[in-house]
PDB file of C-alpha atoms and ligand atoms in Angstrom:
ATOM      1  CA  MET C   1      14.978  29.946  20.291  1.00  0.00           C
ATOM      2  CA  ALA C   2      13.099  27.889  17.787  1.00  0.00           C
ATOM      3  CA  LEU C   3       9.870  26.305  18.826  1.00  0.00           C
ATOM      4  CA  ASN C   4       9.890  22.573  19.450  1.00  0.00           C
ATOM      5  CA  VAL C   5       7.227  21.102  17.066  1.00  0.00           C
ATOM      6  CA  ILE C   6       5.754  17.639  17.120  1.00  0.00           C
ATOM      7  CA  VAL C   7       3.568  16.652  14.212  1.00  0.00           C
ATOM      8  CA  ALA C   8       0.840  14.032  14.760  1.00  0.00           C
ATOM      9  CA  LYS C   9      -0.856  12.004  12.084  1.00  0.00           C
ATOM     10  CA  ASP C  10      -4.335  13.037  13.211  1.00  0.00           C
ATOM     11  CA  TYR C  11      -6.464  14.291  16.003  1.00  0.00           C
ATOM     12  CA  GLN C  12      -6.403  11.022  17.896  1.00  0.00           C
ATOM     13  CA  GLU C  13      -2.599  10.776  17.790  1.00  0.00           C
ATOM     14  CA  LEU C  14      -2.360  14.414  18.701  1.00  0.00           C
ATOM     15  CA  SER C  15      -4.595  13.894  21.703  1.00  0.00           C
ATOM     16  CA  GLN C  16      -2.709  10.924  22.974  1.00  0.00           C
ATOM     17  CA  LYS C  17       0.809  12.509  22.556  1.00  0.00           C
ATOM     18  CA  VAL C  18      -0.252  15.596  24.610  1.00  0.00           C
ATOM     19  CA  ALA C  19      -1.969  13.393  27.243  1.00  0.00           C
ATOM     20  CA  ASP C  20       1.127  11.244  27.530  1.00  0.00           C
ATOM     21  CA  LEU C  21       3.392  14.232  28.231  1.00  0.00           C
ATOM     22  CA  MET C  22       0.924  15.663  30.723  1.00  0.00           C
ATOM     23  CA  ILE C  23       0.685  12.318  32.572  1.00  0.00           C
ATOM     24  CA  GLU C  24       4.401  12.136  32.695  1.00  0.00           C
ATOM     25  CA  ARG C  25       4.677  15.531  34.249  1.00  0.00           C
ATOM     26  CA  ILE C  26       1.839  14.850  36.850  1.00  0.00           C
ATOM     27  CA  ARG C  27       3.652  11.646  37.821  1.00  0.00           C
ATOM     28  CA  GLN C  28       6.929  13.446  38.198  1.00  0.00           C
ATOM     29  CA  ASN C  29       5.215  16.129  40.335  1.00  0.00           C
ATOM     30  CA  PRO C  30       1.960  15.059  41.893  1.00  0.00           C
ATOM     31  CA  GLU C  31       1.531  18.667  43.278  1.00  0.00           C
ATOM     32  CA  ILE C  32       1.893  20.159  39.907  1.00  0.00           C
ATOM     33  CA  LYS C  33       0.065  23.391  38.982  1.00  0.00           C
ATOM     34  CA  LEU C  34      -1.615  23.012  35.693  1.00  0.00           C
ATOM     35  CA  GLY C  35      -2.959  25.759  33.365  1.00  0.00           C
ATOM     36  CA  LEU C  36      -5.965  24.376  31.447  1.00  0.00           C
ATOM     37  CA  ALA C  37      -7.778  25.471  28.283  1.00  0.00           C
ATOM     38  CA  THR C  38     -11.307  24.987  26.884  1.00  0.00           C
ATOM     39  CA  GLY C  39     -12.450  24.608  23.347  1.00  0.00           C
ATOM     40  CA  SER C  40     -12.717  21.702  20.941  1.00  0.00           C
ATOM     41  CA  THR C  41      -9.070  21.035  20.660  1.00  0.00           C
ATOM     42  CA  PRO C  42      -8.310  19.725  24.141  1.00  0.00           C
ATOM     43  CA  VAL C  43     -11.377  17.463  24.474  1.00  0.00           C
ATOM     44  CA  GLY C  44      -9.571  14.421  23.080  1.00  0.00           C
ATOM     45  CA  MET C  45      -6.638  15.033  25.505  1.00  0.00           C
ATOM     46  CA  TYR C  46      -8.931  15.279  28.461  1.00  0.00           C
ATOM     47  CA  ARG C  47     -10.577  12.046  27.429  1.00  0.00           C
ATOM     48  CA  ASN C  48      -7.174  10.372  27.401  1.00  0.00           C
ATOM     49  CA  LEU C  49      -6.386  11.850  30.826  1.00  0.00           C
ATOM     50  CA  ILE C  50      -9.612  10.284  32.268  1.00  0.00           C
ATOM     51  CA  GLU C  51      -8.981   7.010  30.668  1.00  0.00           C
ATOM     52  CA  ASP C  52      -5.469   6.909  32.103  1.00  0.00           C
ATOM     53  CA  HIS C  53      -6.709   7.860  35.539  1.00  0.00           C
ATOM     54  CA  LYS C  54      -9.236   5.058  35.501  1.00  0.00           C
ATOM     55  CA  LYS C  55      -6.871   2.485  34.121  1.00  0.00           C
ATOM     56  CA  ASN C  56      -3.485   3.478  35.617  1.00  0.00           C
ATOM     57  CA  GLY C  57      -4.639   5.455  38.650  1.00  0.00           C
ATOM     58  CA  THR C  58      -2.761   8.616  37.967  1.00  0.00           C
ATOM     59  CA  SER C  59      -3.898  10.788  40.839  1.00  0.00           C
ATOM     60  CA  TYR C  60      -4.981  14.471  40.747  1.00  0.00           C
ATOM     61  CA  LYS C  61      -5.524  14.672  44.477  1.00  0.00           C
ATOM     62  CA  ASN C  62      -2.707  17.139  44.928  1.00  0.00           C
ATOM     63  CA  VAL C  63      -2.922  18.812  41.609  1.00  0.00           C
ATOM     64  CA  THR C  64      -4.100  22.477  41.413  1.00  0.00           C
ATOM     65  CA  SER C  65      -5.418  24.000  38.170  1.00  0.00           C
ATOM     66  CA  PHE C  66      -6.073  27.405  36.730  1.00  0.00           C
ATOM     67  CA  ASN C  67      -8.075  27.931  33.667  1.00  0.00           C
ATOM     68  CA  LEU C  68      -7.202  30.580  31.095  1.00  0.00           C
ATOM     69  CA  ASP C  69     -10.516  32.342  30.708  1.00  0.00           C
ATOM     70  CA  GLU C  70     -14.272  32.638  31.070  1.00  0.00           C
ATOM     71  CA  TYR C  71     -17.080  34.425  29.388  1.00  0.00           C
ATOM     72  CA  VAL C  72     -18.290  37.534  31.034  1.00  0.00           C
ATOM     73  CA  GLY C  73     -21.912  37.192  31.993  1.00  0.00           C
ATOM     74  CA  LEU C  74     -22.243  33.519  32.247  1.00  0.00           C
ATOM     75  CA  PRO C  75     -22.846  32.000  35.632  1.00  0.00           C
ATOM     76  CA  GLU C  76     -20.909  28.765  36.503  1.00  0.00           C
ATOM     77  CA  THR C  77     -24.164  26.777  35.905  1.00  0.00           C
ATOM     78  CA  HIS C  78     -24.476  27.894  32.301  1.00  0.00           C
ATOM     79  CA  LEU C  79     -23.851  25.082  29.931  1.00  0.00           C
ATOM     80  CA  GLN C  80     -21.505  27.191  27.806  1.00  0.00           C
ATOM     81  CA  SER C  81     -19.675  28.606  30.701  1.00  0.00           C
ATOM     82  CA  TYR C  82     -15.973  27.381  30.835  1.00  0.00           C
ATOM     83  CA  ARG C  83     -16.420  26.329  34.492  1.00  0.00           C
ATOM     84  CA  TYR C  84     -19.254  23.988  33.404  1.00  0.00           C
ATOM     85  CA  PHE C  85     -17.155  22.713  30.462  1.00  0.00           C
ATOM     86  CA  MET C  86     -14.252  21.912  32.845  1.00  0.00           C
ATOM     87  CA  ASN C  87     -16.347  20.151  35.365  1.00  0.00           C
ATOM     88  CA  ASP C  88     -18.117  18.149  32.675  1.00  0.00           C
ATOM     89  CA  THR C  89     -15.138  17.386  30.425  1.00  0.00           C
ATOM     90  CA  LEU C  90     -12.568  16.601  33.095  1.00  0.00           C
ATOM     91  CA  PHE C  91     -12.933  17.406  36.755  1.00  0.00           C
ATOM     92  CA  ASP C  92     -16.045  15.291  37.397  1.00  0.00           C
ATOM     93  CA  HIS C  93     -14.194  12.237  36.143  1.00  0.00           C
ATOM     94  CA  ILE C  94     -10.871  12.380  38.045  1.00  0.00           C
ATOM     95  CA  ASP C  95     -10.025  12.606  41.721  1.00  0.00           C
ATOM     96  CA  ILE C  96      -9.072  16.277  41.727  1.00  0.00           C
ATOM     97  CA  ASN C  97     -10.300  18.297  44.557  1.00  0.00           C
ATOM     98  CA  LYS C  98     -12.702  20.880  43.104  1.00  0.00           C
ATOM     99  CA  GLU C  99     -11.557  23.487  45.543  1.00  0.00           C
ATOM    100  CA  ASN C 100      -8.222  23.373  43.926  1.00  0.00           C
ATOM    101  CA  THR C 101      -9.548  24.079  40.411  1.00  0.00           C
ATOM    102  CA  TYR C 102      -9.744  27.759  39.556  1.00  0.00           C
ATOM    103  CA  VAL C 103     -11.625  29.353  36.670  1.00  0.00           C
ATOM    104  CA  PRO C 104     -11.933  33.157  36.545  1.00  0.00           C
ATOM    105  CA  ARG C 105     -15.550  34.100  37.424  1.00  0.00           C
ATOM    106  CA  GLY C 106     -17.654  35.575  34.704  1.00  0.00           C
ATOM    107  CA  ASP C 107     -20.510  36.511  36.983  1.00  0.00           C
ATOM    108  CA  VAL C 108     -18.887  38.993  39.474  1.00  0.00           C
ATOM    109  CA  ASP C 109     -19.838  42.631  39.917  1.00  0.00           C
ATOM    110  CA  ASP C 110     -16.273  43.810  40.297  1.00  0.00           C
ATOM    111  CA  PHE C 111     -14.107  42.585  37.469  1.00  0.00           C
ATOM    112  CA  GLU C 112     -11.218  44.759  38.320  1.00  0.00           C
ATOM    113  CA  LYS C 113     -11.065  42.974  41.655  1.00  0.00           C
ATOM    114  CA  GLU C 114     -11.591  39.664  40.038  1.00  0.00           C
ATOM    115  CA  CYS C 115      -8.666  40.161  37.652  1.00  0.00           C
ATOM    116  CA  VAL C 116      -6.266  41.361  40.490  1.00  0.00           C
ATOM    117  CA  ASP C 117      -7.382  38.380  42.722  1.00  0.00           C
ATOM    118  CA  TYR C 118      -6.904  35.755  40.009  1.00  0.00           C
ATOM    119  CA  GLU C 119      -3.404  37.128  39.191  1.00  0.00           C
ATOM    120  CA  ASN C 120      -2.500  37.057  42.910  1.00  0.00           C
ATOM    121  CA  LEU C 121      -3.853  33.614  43.335  1.00  0.00           C
ATOM    122  CA  ILE C 122      -1.573  32.196  40.558  1.00  0.00           C
ATOM    123  CA  GLU C 123       1.308  34.053  42.195  1.00  0.00           C
ATOM    124  CA  LYS C 124       0.486  32.755  45.598  1.00  0.00           C
ATOM    125  CA  HIS C 125       0.840  29.179  44.233  1.00  0.00           C
ATOM    126  CA  ASP C 126       4.284  30.093  42.859  1.00  0.00           C
ATOM    127  CA  GLY C 127       3.016  30.171  39.218  1.00  0.00           C
ATOM    128  CA  ILE C 128       1.880  27.573  36.738  1.00  0.00           C
ATOM    129  CA  ASP C 129       4.164  24.701  36.001  1.00  0.00           C
ATOM    130  CA  LEU C 130       2.522  23.476  32.810  1.00  0.00           C
ATOM    131  CA  GLN C 131       0.210  25.464  30.741  1.00  0.00           C
ATOM    132  CA  VAL C 132      -2.011  23.927  27.974  1.00  0.00           C
ATOM    133  CA  LEU C 133      -2.990  26.350  25.206  1.00  0.00           C
ATOM    134  CA  GLY C 134      -5.045  26.264  22.134  1.00  0.00           C
ATOM    135  CA  ILE C 135      -4.876  28.954  19.398  1.00  0.00           C
ATOM    136  CA  GLY C 136      -7.596  30.950  17.729  1.00  0.00           C
ATOM    137  CA  THR C 137      -7.735  31.292  13.859  1.00  0.00           C
ATOM    138  CA  ASN C 138      -6.678  35.015  14.555  1.00  0.00           C
ATOM    139  CA  GLY C 139      -3.814  33.890  16.728  1.00  0.00           C
ATOM    140  CA  HIS C 140      -5.380  34.568  20.078  1.00  0.00           C
ATOM    141  CA  ILE C 141      -4.141  32.604  23.156  1.00  0.00           C
ATOM    142  CA  GLY C 142      -6.627  32.464  26.014  1.00  0.00           C
ATOM    143  CA  PHE C 143      -8.908  35.327  25.056  1.00  0.00           C
ATOM    144  CA  ASN C 144      -6.041  37.743  24.244  1.00  0.00           C
ATOM    145  CA  GLU C 145      -7.094  38.938  20.985  1.00  0.00           C
ATOM    146  CA  PRO C 146      -4.785  40.554  18.296  1.00  0.00           C
ATOM    147  CA  GLY C 147      -3.325  43.884  19.670  1.00  0.00           C
ATOM    148  CA  THR C 148      -3.193  42.804  23.290  1.00  0.00           C
ATOM    149  CA  SER C 149      -0.051  44.061  24.999  1.00  0.00           C
ATOM    150  CA  PHE C 150       2.619  41.461  25.667  1.00  0.00           C
ATOM    151  CA  ASP C 151       2.710  42.940  29.241  1.00  0.00           C
ATOM    152  CA  SER C 152      -0.912  42.200  29.948  1.00  0.00           C
ATOM    153  CA  LYS C 153      -2.042  40.537  33.241  1.00  0.00           C
ATOM    154  CA  THR C 154      -5.492  38.977  33.769  1.00  0.00           C
ATOM    155  CA  HIS C 155      -8.001  41.385  32.274  1.00  0.00           C
ATOM    156  CA  THR C 156     -11.332  41.673  30.573  1.00  0.00           C
ATOM    157  CA  VAL C 157     -11.545  41.895  26.803  1.00  0.00           C
ATOM    158  CA  GLU C 158     -14.078  42.615  24.021  1.00  0.00           C
ATOM    159  CA  LEU C 159     -14.249  39.595  21.866  1.00  0.00           C
ATOM    160  CA  LYS C 160     -13.488  40.012  18.150  1.00  0.00           C
ATOM    161  CA  PRO C 161     -16.237  39.251  15.600  1.00  0.00           C
ATOM    162  CA  SER C 162     -14.145  36.355  14.251  1.00  0.00           C
ATOM    163  CA  THR C 163     -13.900  34.811  17.740  1.00  0.00           C
ATOM    164  CA  ARG C 164     -17.583  35.103  18.389  1.00  0.00           C
ATOM    165  CA  GLU C 165     -18.235  33.579  14.906  1.00  0.00           C
ATOM    166  CA  ASP C 166     -15.800  30.729  15.642  1.00  0.00           C
ATOM    167  CA  ASN C 167     -17.533  30.006  18.951  1.00  0.00           C
ATOM    168  CA  ALA C 168     -21.171  30.541  17.646  1.00  0.00           C
ATOM    169  CA  ARG C 169     -21.226  26.673  17.001  1.00  0.00           C
ATOM    170  CA  PHE C 170     -21.663  26.174  20.815  1.00  0.00           C
ATOM    171  CA  PHE C 171     -24.643  28.534  21.141  1.00  0.00           C
ATOM    172  CA  ALA C 172     -28.188  28.556  19.711  1.00  0.00           C
ATOM    173  CA  SER C 173     -27.209  31.656  17.693  1.00  0.00           C
ATOM    174  CA  ILE C 174     -24.444  34.177  17.459  1.00  0.00           C
ATOM    175  CA  ASP C 175     -26.469  36.708  19.306  1.00  0.00           C
ATOM    176  CA  GLU C 176     -26.156  34.520  22.392  1.00  0.00           C
ATOM    177  CA  VAL C 177     -22.306  34.459  22.305  1.00  0.00           C
ATOM    178  CA  PRO C 178     -21.064  36.845  25.054  1.00  0.00           C
ATOM    179  CA  THR C 179     -19.380  39.925  23.808  1.00  0.00           C
ATOM    180  CA  ARG C 180     -16.729  40.089  26.596  1.00  0.00           C
ATOM    181  CA  ALA C 181     -14.477  37.652  28.475  1.00  0.00           C
ATOM    182  CA  ILE C 182     -11.978  37.631  31.352  1.00  0.00           C
ATOM    183  CA  THR C 183      -8.657  36.082  30.465  1.00  0.00           C
ATOM    184  CA  MET C 184      -5.189  35.483  31.755  1.00  0.00           C
ATOM    185  CA  GLY C 185      -2.921  38.076  30.187  1.00  0.00           C
ATOM    186  CA  ILE C 186      -0.045  37.337  27.796  1.00  0.00           C
ATOM    187  CA  ASP C 187       2.424  38.060  30.578  1.00  0.00           C
ATOM    188  CA  THR C 188       0.507  35.704  32.902  1.00  0.00           C
ATOM    189  CA  ILE C 189       0.737  32.940  30.279  1.00  0.00           C
ATOM    190  CA  MET C 190       4.399  33.667  29.440  1.00  0.00           C
ATOM    191  CA  LYS C 191       5.422  33.182  33.221  1.00  0.00           C
ATOM    192  CA  SER C 192       4.341  29.531  33.093  1.00  0.00           C
ATOM    193  CA  LYS C 193       7.365  27.368  33.345  1.00  0.00           C
ATOM    194  CA  GLU C 194       6.372  25.096  30.393  1.00  0.00           C
ATOM    195  CA  ILE C 195       3.709  25.481  27.686  1.00  0.00           C
ATOM    196  CA  LEU C 196       2.027  22.941  25.400  1.00  0.00           C
ATOM    197  CA  LEU C 197       0.299  24.597  22.459  1.00  0.00           C
ATOM    198  CA  VAL C 198      -2.169  22.070  20.936  1.00  0.00           C
ATOM    199  CA  ILE C 199      -3.394  22.697  17.326  1.00  0.00           C
ATOM    200  CA  SER C 200      -5.762  20.630  15.141  1.00  0.00           C
ATOM    201  CA  GLY C 201      -7.421  21.018  11.814  1.00  0.00           C
ATOM    202  CA  GLU C 202      -7.133  22.539   8.467  1.00  0.00           C
ATOM    203  CA  ASN C 203      -8.647  25.953   9.579  1.00  0.00           C
ATOM    204  CA  LYS C 204      -5.724  26.508  11.800  1.00  0.00           C
ATOM    205  CA  LYS C 205      -3.113  26.126   9.015  1.00  0.00           C
ATOM    206  CA  GLU C 206      -2.669  29.701   8.431  1.00  0.00           C
ATOM    207  CA  ALA C 207      -2.252  30.459  12.037  1.00  0.00           C
ATOM    208  CA  VAL C 208       0.371  27.701  12.310  1.00  0.00           C
ATOM    209  CA  GLU C 209       2.263  29.236   9.348  1.00  0.00           C
ATOM    210  CA  LYS C 210       2.397  32.569  11.090  1.00  0.00           C
ATOM    211  CA  LEU C 211       3.474  31.109  14.373  1.00  0.00           C
ATOM    212  CA  LEU C 212       6.293  29.174  12.871  1.00  0.00           C
ATOM    213  CA  SER C 213       7.526  32.033  10.680  1.00  0.00           C
ATOM    214  CA  GLY C 214       9.137  33.234  13.924  1.00  0.00           C
ATOM    215  CA  GLU C 215       8.100  36.822  13.524  1.00  0.00           C
ATOM    216  CA  VAL C 216       6.929  38.148  16.839  1.00  0.00           C
ATOM    217  CA  SER C 217       4.190  40.836  16.862  1.00  0.00           C
ATOM    218  CA  GLU C 218       1.345  41.950  19.090  1.00  0.00           C
ATOM    219  CA  ASP C 219      -0.859  41.664  16.067  1.00  0.00           C
ATOM    220  CA  PHE C 220      -0.570  37.915  16.309  1.00  0.00           C
ATOM    221  CA  PRO C 221      -0.637  37.074  20.045  1.00  0.00           C
ATOM    222  CA  ALA C 222       0.645  33.516  19.820  1.00  0.00           C
ATOM    223  CA  SER C 223       3.818  34.740  18.234  1.00  0.00           C
ATOM    224  CA  VAL C 224       5.004  35.703  21.710  1.00  0.00           C
ATOM    225  CA  LEU C 225       5.583  32.028  22.327  1.00  0.00           C
ATOM    226  CA  ASN C 226       8.729  32.336  20.149  1.00  0.00           C
ATOM    227  CA  ASN C 227      10.108  34.272  23.161  1.00  0.00           C
ATOM    228  CA  HIS C 228       9.480  31.486  25.759  1.00  0.00           C
ATOM    229  CA  PRO C 229      12.267  28.973  26.547  1.00  0.00           C
ATOM    230  CA  ASN C 230      10.036  25.909  26.981  1.00  0.00           C
ATOM    231  CA  VAL C 231       7.157  25.537  24.496  1.00  0.00           C
ATOM    232  CA  THR C 232       6.198  22.331  22.621  1.00  0.00           C
ATOM    233  CA  VAL C 233       3.749  22.814  19.716  1.00  0.00           C
ATOM    234  CA  PHE C 234       1.638  19.782  19.074  1.00  0.00           C
ATOM    235  CA  VAL C 235       0.038  19.933  15.616  1.00  0.00           C
ATOM    236  CA  ASP C 236      -1.793  17.444  13.491  1.00  0.00           C
ATOM    237  CA  GLU C 237      -1.035  17.087   9.811  1.00  0.00           C
ATOM    238  CA  ALA C 238      -4.222  18.771   8.819  1.00  0.00           C
ATOM    239  CA  ALA C 239      -3.014  22.016  10.502  1.00  0.00           C
ATOM    240  CA  TYR C 240       0.695  21.540   9.546  1.00  0.00           C
ATOM    241  CA  PRO C 241       1.485  23.694   6.535  1.00  0.00           C
ATOM    242  CA  SER C 242       4.150  21.588   4.956  1.00  0.00           C
ATOM    243  CA  ALA C 243       2.720  18.130   5.721  1.00  0.00           C
ATOM    244  CA  ASN C 244       2.204  15.985   2.611  1.00  0.00           C
ATOM    245  CA  LYS C 245      -1.267  15.134   1.719  1.00  0.00           C
TER     246      LYS C 245
HETATM  247  P1  PGA F   1     -10.763  25.534  19.550  1.00  0.00           P
HETATM  248  O1  PGA F   1     -10.420  26.898  20.252  1.00  0.00           O
HETATM  249  O2  PGA F   1      -9.892  24.511  20.279  1.00  0.00           O
HETATM  250  O3  PGA F   1     -12.196  25.417  19.880  1.00  0.00           O
HETATM  251  O4  PGA F   1     -10.481  25.706  18.117  1.00  0.00           O
HETATM  252  C1  PGA F   1      -9.090  27.285  20.338  1.00  0.00           C
HETATM  253  C2  PGA F   1      -8.921  28.696  20.827  1.00  0.00           C
HETATM  254  O5  PGA F   1      -9.781  29.573  20.474  1.00  0.00           O
HETATM  255  O6  PGA F   1      -8.057  29.020  21.664  1.00  0.00           O
END
């Protein structure tokens, strides 16, 4: 099944289009289970969700959310932890009940247990209705790096040097970027009923090209999305290989 692709003029339009679809889904199902992502790409979309919440009153009171991943070793209070990012970028500005927002813990002693618990928690909620994803320049989704099995559940991973370099901009130096992360697996992600993949910027163009080639391989994790029945790829012109410039 070919991926449904929506090309936006620029980052602003991209963020608005994704937010509009999310708002529509939340209004259709106020008890929706969202899968959420961190990184630079979804920031504009979160800003639009907040604006809509304030202006139009879209409510998150009965929404539950599951984040994709977290750095191993960072407590929730660390400025670069994904829990901190989510609170700061979205949760603190809408009426969601924080108790219904889940981010894998990066500061536990027993990661095996944390992975199993997280997977069970998602299952207990009957799975994710709508999952937002970004893509790494190397094709990762969540922190599922190239070579990750398509059967993987929530697990811990060693981050690739390219991922640590991509994310070093958020830290004082590359040495401070954690070397491991805990992430939903590819199978976990693929079980979501609907997926929105959001991609922006010139540096993602090669990844978009690979994704849209339709070739499915564990060497390029995002390619698995070609096997999912309900994916929409939102991409801006800067990241879209055949857009005229
Ligand atoms: P980015 O990250 O939005 O910061 O580019 C995307 C990702 O690595 O999944």
